[in-house]
Amino acid sequence: MAGGGQAAVSFLTRIAKVAAGIGVAASAASTSLYTVDGGERAVIFDRMRGVLPGTESEGTHFRVPFLQKPFIFDIRTRPHSFASTSGTKDLQMVSLTLRVLSRPDVDHLPEIFTSLGLEYDEKVLPSIGNEVLKAVVAQFNADQLLTERPHVSALVRESLTQRAREFNIVLDDVAITHLAYGPEFAQAVEKKQVAQQEAERSRFLVARAEQERRAAIVRAEGESEAARLISEATTTAGNGLIELRRIEAAKEIAGVLARSPNVSYIPAGDNGQMLLGLNAAR
């Protein structure tokens, strides 16, 4: 019995040692291996040598436990949006929202980690974005931001891409997604429209006065020509034409008076005739 008990204790002891060895090996393996997922890169910090110059791609990799530590970078394109209020060339305030698609330059990830850290985009993009927007908007008047928007967007894209390159950041797209003017600009536009309408009305009045002046000149010239022709006709043929026109006018007047119910004809003796307006109701 005593021999069987000692054998069981020895067997259990061996099992415990094996289990402990397996546990130590598993722990060492777990601390010695790390995984880089798709769309990521790893930068290794070595306690003896500092940040290593190379990067590790996707997959499972070995590291020296307690001596090396991996830092994972997401190298996929990510969107960022930020707003800025800038002054235009004609001193109008404009609010713009800029949207960029950015990713780190994989070949310079160790430099990015050393100088900026993992949150490199949040530290760099808002500041350089505001800087570029203010510099570009200041070159244009407020109305030009609408009429020349493609040109403004191209300048912002070019300038911002160059500035981001200085920090080893690649911009795949830059776009102005929102543009709004302040209330002062709306009032200025309204006043400008009113002034333009007043100017158009003034030009119309001047043109109408000019046309009326020309018409008066033509009318006066026509009347002068008619008077000249009548004078020549009278000199040549006598006063017969004038008498004829007088008789026609008298005939027309007499016809109008004869058709009026309130006018009666009363003889007045040898000295002439008299017309009286009488009220038919009386």
mmCIF file of C-alpha atoms in Angstrom:
data_model
loop_
_atom_site.group_PDB
_atom_site.id
_atom_site.type_symbol
_atom_site.label_atom_id
_atom_site.label_comp_id
_atom_site.label_asym_id
_atom_site.label_seq_id
_atom_site.Cartn_x
_atom_site.Cartn_y
_atom_site.Cartn_z
ATOM 1 C CA MET A 1 0.000 0.000 0.000
ATOM 2 C CA ALA A 2 2.778 2.388 0.885
ATOM 3 C CA GLY A 3 4.540 1.711 -2.434
ATOM 4 C CA GLY A 4 1.319 2.330 -4.394
ATOM 5 C CA GLY A 5 0.758 5.667 -2.592
ATOM 6 C CA GLN A 6 4.225 6.887 -3.352
ATOM 7 C CA ALA A 7 3.806 5.974 -7.038
ATOM 8 C CA ALA A 8 0.549 7.935 -7.217
ATOM 9 C CA VAL A 9 2.155 10.963 -5.580
ATOM 10 C CA SER A 10 5.100 10.765 -7.963
ATOM 11 C CA PHE A 11 2.747 10.502 -10.961
ATOM 12 C CA LEU A 12 0.719 13.494 -9.842
ATOM 13 C CA THR A 13 3.904 15.446 -9.239
ATOM 14 C CA ARG A 14 5.077 14.747 -12.759
ATOM 15 C CA ILE A 15 1.688 15.782 -14.162
ATOM 16 C CA ALA A 16 1.836 19.025 -12.185
ATOM 17 C CA LYS A 17 5.326 19.773 -13.498
ATOM 18 C CA VAL A 18 4.252 19.068 -17.050
ATOM 19 C CA ALA A 19 1.180 21.269 -16.655
ATOM 20 C CA ALA A 20 3.299 24.044 -15.158
ATOM 21 C CA GLY A 21 5.757 23.739 -18.020
ATOM 22 C CA ILE A 22 2.929 23.889 -20.549
ATOM 23 C CA GLY A 23 1.491 26.922 -18.779
ATOM 24 C CA VAL A 24 4.842 28.700 -18.792
ATOM 25 C CA ALA A 25 5.349 27.834 -22.466
ATOM 26 C CA ALA A 26 1.854 29.067 -23.352
ATOM 27 C CA SER A 27 2.395 32.282 -21.438
ATOM 28 C CA ALA A 28 5.737 32.818 -23.107
ATOM 29 C CA ALA A 29 4.192 32.106 -26.502
ATOM 30 C CA SER A 30 1.344 34.538 -25.892
ATOM 31 C CA THR A 31 3.741 37.291 -24.853
ATOM 32 C CA SER A 32 6.114 36.546 -27.719
ATOM 33 C CA LEU A 33 3.560 36.626 -30.557
ATOM 34 C CA TYR A 34 1.333 39.396 -31.850
ATOM 35 C CA THR A 35 -1.026 39.715 -34.816
ATOM 36 C CA VAL A 36 -1.350 42.529 -37.357
ATOM 37 C CA ASP A 37 -4.781 42.570 -39.019
ATOM 38 C CA GLY A 38 -5.562 43.547 -42.596
ATOM 39 C CA GLY A 39 -5.204 47.254 -43.364
ATOM 40 C CA GLU A 40 -2.756 47.720 -40.478
ATOM 41 C CA ARG A 41 0.973 48.017 -39.923
ATOM 42 C CA ALA A 42 3.019 47.584 -36.743
ATOM 43 C CA VAL A 43 5.829 49.805 -35.501
ATOM 44 C CA ILE A 44 8.126 48.103 -32.991
ATOM 45 C CA PHE A 45 9.497 49.941 -29.960
ATOM 46 C CA ASP A 46 12.620 48.267 -28.579
ATOM 47 C CA ARG A 47 13.647 49.156 -25.038
ATOM 48 C CA MET A 48 17.307 48.916 -26.014
ATOM 49 C CA ARG A 49 17.323 50.482 -29.508
ATOM 50 C CA GLY A 50 14.204 52.670 -29.487
ATOM 51 C CA VAL A 51 11.764 52.751 -32.427
ATOM 52 C CA LEU A 52 12.907 50.304 -35.083
ATOM 53 C CA PRO A 53 13.157 51.718 -38.624
ATOM 54 C CA GLY A 54 11.032 49.096 -40.382
ATOM 55 C CA THR A 55 7.351 48.136 -40.102
ATOM 56 C CA GLU A 56 5.589 44.778 -39.854
ATOM 57 C CA SER A 57 2.816 43.892 -42.314
ATOM 58 C CA GLU A 58 -0.299 41.722 -41.826
ATOM 59 C CA GLY A 59 0.087 38.401 -40.068
ATOM 60 C CA THR A 60 1.455 36.929 -36.834
ATOM 61 C CA HIS A 61 4.936 38.016 -35.778
ATOM 62 C CA PHE A 62 7.448 37.256 -33.015
ATOM 63 C CA ARG A 63 8.714 39.763 -30.485
ATOM 64 C CA VAL A 64 11.063 39.610 -27.541
ATOM 65 C CA PRO A 65 8.868 39.621 -24.426
ATOM 66 C CA PHE A 66 9.268 42.592 -22.089
ATOM 67 C CA LEU A 67 11.839 44.076 -24.468
ATOM 68 C CA GLN A 68 9.821 44.888 -27.559
ATOM 69 C CA LYS A 69 6.330 46.332 -27.855
ATOM 70 C CA PRO A 70 4.316 46.666 -31.096
ATOM 71 C CA PHE A 71 2.188 49.748 -31.876
ATOM 72 C CA ILE A 72 -0.522 49.160 -34.487
ATOM 73 C CA PHE A 73 -1.303 51.803 -37.151
ATOM 74 C CA ASP A 74 -4.460 51.794 -39.267
ATOM 75 C CA ILE A 75 -3.244 52.582 -42.796
ATOM 76 C CA ARG A 76 -6.689 52.609 -44.437
ATOM 77 C CA THR A 77 -8.164 55.848 -45.749
ATOM 78 C CA ARG A 78 -10.263 57.612 -43.124
ATOM 79 C CA PRO A 79 -12.551 60.662 -43.439
ATOM 80 C CA HIS A 80 -12.089 63.828 -41.417
ATOM 81 C CA SER A 81 -14.279 66.936 -41.379
ATOM 82 C CA PHE A 82 -13.639 70.304 -39.772
ATOM 83 C CA ALA A 83 -15.164 73.767 -40.038
ATOM 84 C CA SER A 84 -13.493 77.147 -40.346
ATOM 85 C CA THR A 85 -14.662 80.768 -40.366
ATOM 86 C CA SER A 86 -12.500 82.884 -42.637
ATOM 87 C CA GLY A 87 -12.419 86.453 -43.949
ATOM 88 C CA THR A 88 -12.630 87.137 -47.685
ATOM 89 C CA LYS A 89 -10.741 89.730 -49.698
ATOM 90 C CA ASP A 90 -13.657 92.197 -49.363
ATOM 91 C CA LEU A 91 -13.778 91.652 -45.570
ATOM 92 C CA GLN A 92 -16.813 89.349 -45.476
ATOM 93 C CA MET A 93 -16.923 86.440 -43.020
ATOM 94 C CA VAL A 94 -17.538 83.014 -44.547
ATOM 95 C CA SER A 95 -18.099 79.665 -42.825
ATOM 96 C CA LEU A 96 -16.706 76.623 -44.643
ATOM 97 C CA THR A 97 -16.662 72.911 -43.880
ATOM 98 C CA LEU A 98 -13.831 70.834 -45.346
ATOM 99 C CA ARG A 99 -13.851 67.054 -45.730
ATOM 100 C CA VAL A 100 -10.613 65.148 -46.367
ATOM 101 C CA LEU A 101 -9.749 61.481 -46.878
ATOM 102 C CA SER A 102 -6.350 60.799 -45.332
ATOM 103 C CA ARG A 103 -3.983 57.928 -44.620
ATOM 104 C CA PRO A 104 -0.415 57.713 -43.307
ATOM 105 C CA ASP A 105 2.590 57.233 -45.557
ATOM 106 C CA VAL A 106 3.513 53.617 -44.788
ATOM 107 C CA ASP A 107 7.202 54.118 -45.554
ATOM 108 C CA HIS A 108 7.428 56.830 -42.887
ATOM 109 C CA LEU A 109 5.373 55.245 -40.109
ATOM 110 C CA PRO A 110 8.320 55.124 -37.644
ATOM 111 C CA GLU A 111 8.870 58.874 -38.170
ATOM 112 C CA ILE A 112 5.148 59.557 -37.677
ATOM 113 C CA PHE A 113 5.139 57.512 -34.457
ATOM 114 C CA THR A 114 8.241 59.251 -33.149
ATOM 115 C CA SER A 115 7.075 62.810 -33.866
ATOM 116 C CA LEU A 116 3.267 62.633 -33.656
ATOM 117 C CA GLY A 117 2.172 59.321 -32.146
ATOM 118 C CA LEU A 118 -0.820 57.182 -33.041
ATOM 119 C CA GLU A 119 -3.278 60.123 -33.174
ATOM 120 C CA TYR A 120 -1.252 61.924 -35.839
ATOM 121 C CA ASP A 121 -4.257 62.938 -37.965
ATOM 122 C CA GLU A 122 -6.177 64.582 -35.113
ATOM 123 C CA LYS A 123 -3.079 66.587 -34.201
ATOM 124 C CA VAL A 124 -2.204 67.785 -37.717
ATOM 125 C CA LEU A 125 -5.209 67.972 -40.061
ATOM 126 C CA PRO A 126 -7.424 70.500 -38.197
ATOM 127 C CA SER A 127 -4.583 72.993 -37.775
ATOM 128 C CA ILE A 128 -3.226 72.843 -41.335
ATOM 129 C CA GLY A 129 -6.764 72.718 -42.718
ATOM 130 C CA ASN A 130 -7.729 75.973 -41.007
ATOM 131 C CA GLU A 131 -4.457 77.541 -42.069
ATOM 132 C CA VAL A 132 -4.934 76.651 -45.744
ATOM 133 C CA LEU A 133 -8.608 77.650 -45.803
ATOM 134 C CA LYS A 134 -7.889 81.085 -44.365
ATOM 135 C CA ALA A 135 -4.993 81.647 -46.785
ATOM 136 C CA VAL A 136 -6.998 80.637 -49.875
ATOM 137 C CA VAL A 137 -10.284 82.368 -48.961
ATOM 138 C CA ALA A 138 -8.425 85.641 -48.342
ATOM 139 C CA GLN A 139 -7.484 85.717 -52.049
ATOM 140 C CA PHE A 140 -11.110 85.947 -53.271
ATOM 141 C CA ASN A 141 -14.119 88.204 -52.840
ATOM 142 C CA ALA A 142 -17.219 86.728 -51.249
ATOM 143 C CA ASP A 143 -19.148 86.370 -54.512
ATOM 144 C CA GLN A 144 -16.134 84.749 -56.239
ATOM 145 C CA LEU A 145 -16.293 81.838 -53.794
ATOM 146 C CA LEU A 146 -19.519 80.839 -55.579
ATOM 147 C CA THR A 147 -18.736 81.803 -59.158
ATOM 148 C CA GLU A 148 -15.203 80.321 -59.000
ATOM 149 C CA ARG A 149 -15.820 77.460 -56.580
ATOM 150 C CA PRO A 150 -13.987 74.791 -58.676
ATOM 151 C CA HIS A 151 -10.898 77.017 -58.780
ATOM 152 C CA VAL A 152 -11.104 77.649 -55.022
ATOM 153 C CA SER A 153 -11.447 73.915 -54.314
ATOM 154 C CA ALA A 154 -8.444 73.147 -56.520
ATOM 155 C CA LEU A 155 -6.283 75.686 -54.672
ATOM 156 C CA VAL A 156 -7.354 74.306 -51.290
ATOM 157 C CA ARG A 157 -6.659 70.733 -52.421
ATOM 158 C CA GLU A 158 -3.215 71.565 -53.792
ATOM 159 C CA SER A 159 -2.126 73.634 -50.794
ATOM 160 C CA LEU A 160 -3.452 71.202 -48.202
ATOM 161 C CA THR A 161 -1.885 68.202 -49.942
ATOM 162 C CA GLN A 162 1.522 69.898 -49.917
ATOM 163 C CA ARG A 163 1.226 70.826 -46.239
ATOM 164 C CA ALA A 164 0.128 67.299 -45.263
ATOM 165 C CA ARG A 165 3.113 65.839 -47.108
ATOM 166 C CA GLU A 166 5.375 67.694 -44.716
ATOM 167 C CA PHE A 167 3.937 65.494 -41.934
ATOM 168 C CA ASN A 168 4.039 62.268 -44.030
ATOM 169 C CA ILE A 169 0.266 62.219 -44.445
ATOM 170 C CA VAL A 170 -1.302 61.331 -47.805
ATOM 171 C CA LEU A 171 -4.596 63.006 -48.793
ATOM 172 C CA ASP A 172 -6.661 61.030 -51.294
ATOM 173 C CA ASP A 173 -9.439 63.632 -51.582
ATOM 174 C CA VAL A 174 -10.195 67.169 -50.392
ATOM 175 C CA ALA A 175 -13.631 68.749 -50.838
ATOM 176 C CA ILE A 176 -15.523 71.825 -49.614
ATOM 177 C CA THR A 177 -18.854 70.406 -48.450
ATOM 178 C CA HIS A 178 -20.463 73.523 -46.956
ATOM 179 C CA LEU A 179 -20.254 77.246 -47.645
ATOM 180 C CA ALA A 180 -22.293 79.855 -45.784
ATOM 181 C CA TYR A 181 -22.154 83.646 -45.599
ATOM 182 C CA GLY A 182 -22.801 85.881 -42.637
ATOM 183 C CA PRO A 183 -25.852 88.178 -42.269
ATOM 184 C CA GLU A 184 -23.745 91.209 -43.229
ATOM 185 C CA PHE A 185 -23.125 89.724 -46.665
ATOM 186 C CA ALA A 186 -26.839 89.026 -47.180
ATOM 187 C CA GLN A 187 -27.626 92.667 -46.344
ATOM 188 C CA ALA A 188 -24.888 93.855 -48.697
ATOM 189 C CA VAL A 189 -26.283 91.693 -51.511
ATOM 190 C CA GLU A 190 -29.774 93.081 -50.928
ATOM 191 C CA LYS A 191 -28.491 96.669 -50.996
ATOM 192 C CA LYS A 192 -26.527 95.945 -54.158
ATOM 193 C CA GLN A 193 -29.611 94.549 -55.865
ATOM 194 C CA VAL A 194 -31.653 97.605 -54.843
ATOM 195 C CA ALA A 195 -28.919 99.909 -56.158
ATOM 196 C CA GLN A 196 -28.806 97.998 -59.451
ATOM 197 C CA GLN A 197 -32.583 98.270 -59.793
ATOM 198 C CA GLU A 198 -32.433 102.011 -59.112
ATOM 199 C CA ALA A 199 -29.674 102.382 -61.697
ATOM 200 C CA GLU A 200 -31.734 100.485 -64.264
ATOM 201 C CA ARG A 201 -34.755 102.663 -63.526
ATOM 202 C CA SER A 202 -32.650 105.817 -63.915
ATOM 203 C CA ARG A 203 -31.303 104.591 -67.250
ATOM 204 C CA PHE A 204 -34.864 103.858 -68.388
ATOM 205 C CA LEU A 205 -36.042 107.355 -67.426
ATOM 206 C CA VAL A 206 -33.102 108.929 -69.254
ATOM 207 C CA ALA A 207 -33.803 106.823 -72.354
ATOM 208 C CA ARG A 208 -37.499 107.715 -72.270
ATOM 209 C CA ALA A 209 -36.725 111.411 -71.893
ATOM 210 C CA GLU A 210 -34.344 111.170 -74.849
ATOM 211 C CA GLN A 211 -37.016 109.496 -76.954
ATOM 212 C CA GLU A 212 -39.583 112.118 -75.982
ATOM 213 C CA ARG A 213 -37.117 114.876 -76.879
ATOM 214 C CA ARG A 214 -36.472 113.338 -80.274
ATOM 215 C CA ALA A 215 -40.222 112.910 -80.858
ATOM 216 C CA ALA A 216 -40.828 116.563 -79.948
ATOM 217 C CA ILE A 217 -38.107 117.642 -82.390
ATOM 218 C CA VAL A 218 -39.573 115.509 -85.163
ATOM 219 C CA ARG A 219 -43.080 116.786 -84.384
ATOM 220 C CA ALA A 220 -41.894 120.391 -84.401
ATOM 221 C CA GLU A 221 -40.055 119.842 -87.654
ATOM 222 C CA GLY A 222 -43.212 118.286 -89.158
ATOM 223 C CA GLU A 223 -45.383 121.165 -88.019
ATOM 224 C CA SER A 224 -42.853 123.659 -89.347
ATOM 225 C CA GLU A 225 -42.760 121.869 -92.685
ATOM 226 C CA ALA A 226 -46.580 121.755 -92.822
ATOM 227 C CA ALA A 227 -46.812 125.475 -92.058
ATOM 228 C CA ARG A 228 -44.275 126.209 -94.777
ATOM 229 C CA LEU A 229 -46.199 124.158 -97.319
ATOM 230 C CA ILE A 230 -49.513 125.801 -96.390
ATOM 231 C CA SER A 231 -47.887 129.215 -96.625
ATOM 232 C CA GLU A 232 -46.518 128.424 -100.066
ATOM 233 C CA ALA A 233 -49.890 127.045 -101.200
ATOM 234 C CA THR A 234 -51.672 130.152 -99.911
ATOM 235 C CA THR A 235 -49.239 132.412 -101.687
ATOM 236 C CA THR A 236 -49.641 130.481 -104.899
ATOM 237 C CA ALA A 237 -53.424 129.692 -104.919
ATOM 238 C CA GLY A 238 -54.850 132.327 -102.606
ATOM 239 C CA ASN A 239 -57.033 131.837 -99.478
ATOM 240 C CA GLY A 240 -59.387 129.329 -101.088
ATOM 241 C CA LEU A 241 -57.877 126.353 -99.242
ATOM 242 C CA ILE A 242 -58.180 128.125 -95.871
ATOM 243 C CA GLU A 243 -61.826 129.003 -96.547
ATOM 244 C CA LEU A 244 -62.487 125.396 -97.528
ATOM 245 C CA ARG A 245 -60.972 124.114 -94.277
ATOM 246 C CA ARG A 246 -63.002 126.683 -92.295
ATOM 247 C CA ILE A 247 -66.237 125.588 -93.971
ATOM 248 C CA GLU A 248 -65.456 121.894 -93.289
ATOM 249 C CA ALA A 249 -64.730 122.641 -89.622
ATOM 250 C CA ALA A 250 -67.940 124.672 -89.270
ATOM 251 C CA LYS A 251 -69.893 121.869 -90.871
ATOM 252 C CA GLU A 252 -68.477 119.339 -88.466
ATOM 253 C CA ILE A 253 -69.197 121.559 -85.452
ATOM 254 C CA ALA A 254 -72.756 122.155 -86.631
ATOM 255 C CA GLY A 255 -73.309 118.406 -87.020
ATOM 256 C CA VAL A 256 -72.125 117.762 -83.450
ATOM 257 C CA LEU A 257 -74.333 120.519 -82.040
ATOM 258 C CA ALA A 258 -77.359 119.328 -84.028
ATOM 259 C CA ARG A 259 -77.070 115.861 -82.480
ATOM 260 C CA SER A 260 -76.914 117.244 -78.935
ATOM 261 C CA PRO A 261 -80.338 117.274 -77.159
ATOM 262 C CA ASN A 262 -79.337 120.176 -74.881
ATOM 263 C CA VAL A 263 -78.558 122.670 -77.663
ATOM 264 C CA SER A 264 -81.207 124.716 -79.520
ATOM 265 C CA TYR A 265 -80.907 127.232 -82.338
ATOM 266 C CA ILE A 266 -82.664 130.664 -81.784
ATOM 267 C CA PRO A 267 -82.645 133.434 -84.384
ATOM 268 C CA ALA A 268 -81.208 136.738 -83.059
ATOM 269 C CA GLY A 269 -82.168 139.258 -85.721
ATOM 270 C CA ASP A 270 -79.992 140.802 -88.349
ATOM 271 C CA ASN A 271 -76.883 141.079 -86.142
ATOM 272 C CA GLY A 272 -76.252 137.367 -85.852
ATOM 273 C CA GLN A 273 -77.403 134.115 -84.329
ATOM 274 C CA MET A 274 -77.203 132.755 -80.792
ATOM 275 C CA LEU A 275 -76.899 129.206 -79.483
ATOM 276 C CA LEU A 276 -78.148 128.441 -75.983
ATOM 277 C CA GLY A 277 -77.525 125.309 -73.904
ATOM 278 C CA LEU A 278 -80.881 124.274 -72.463
ATOM 279 C CA ASN A 279 -81.617 121.561 -69.960
ATOM 280 C CA ALA A 280 -84.029 119.052 -71.512
ATOM 281 C CA ALA A 281 -85.455 118.209 -68.082
ATOM 282 C CA ARG A 282 -86.833 121.778 -67.723
#
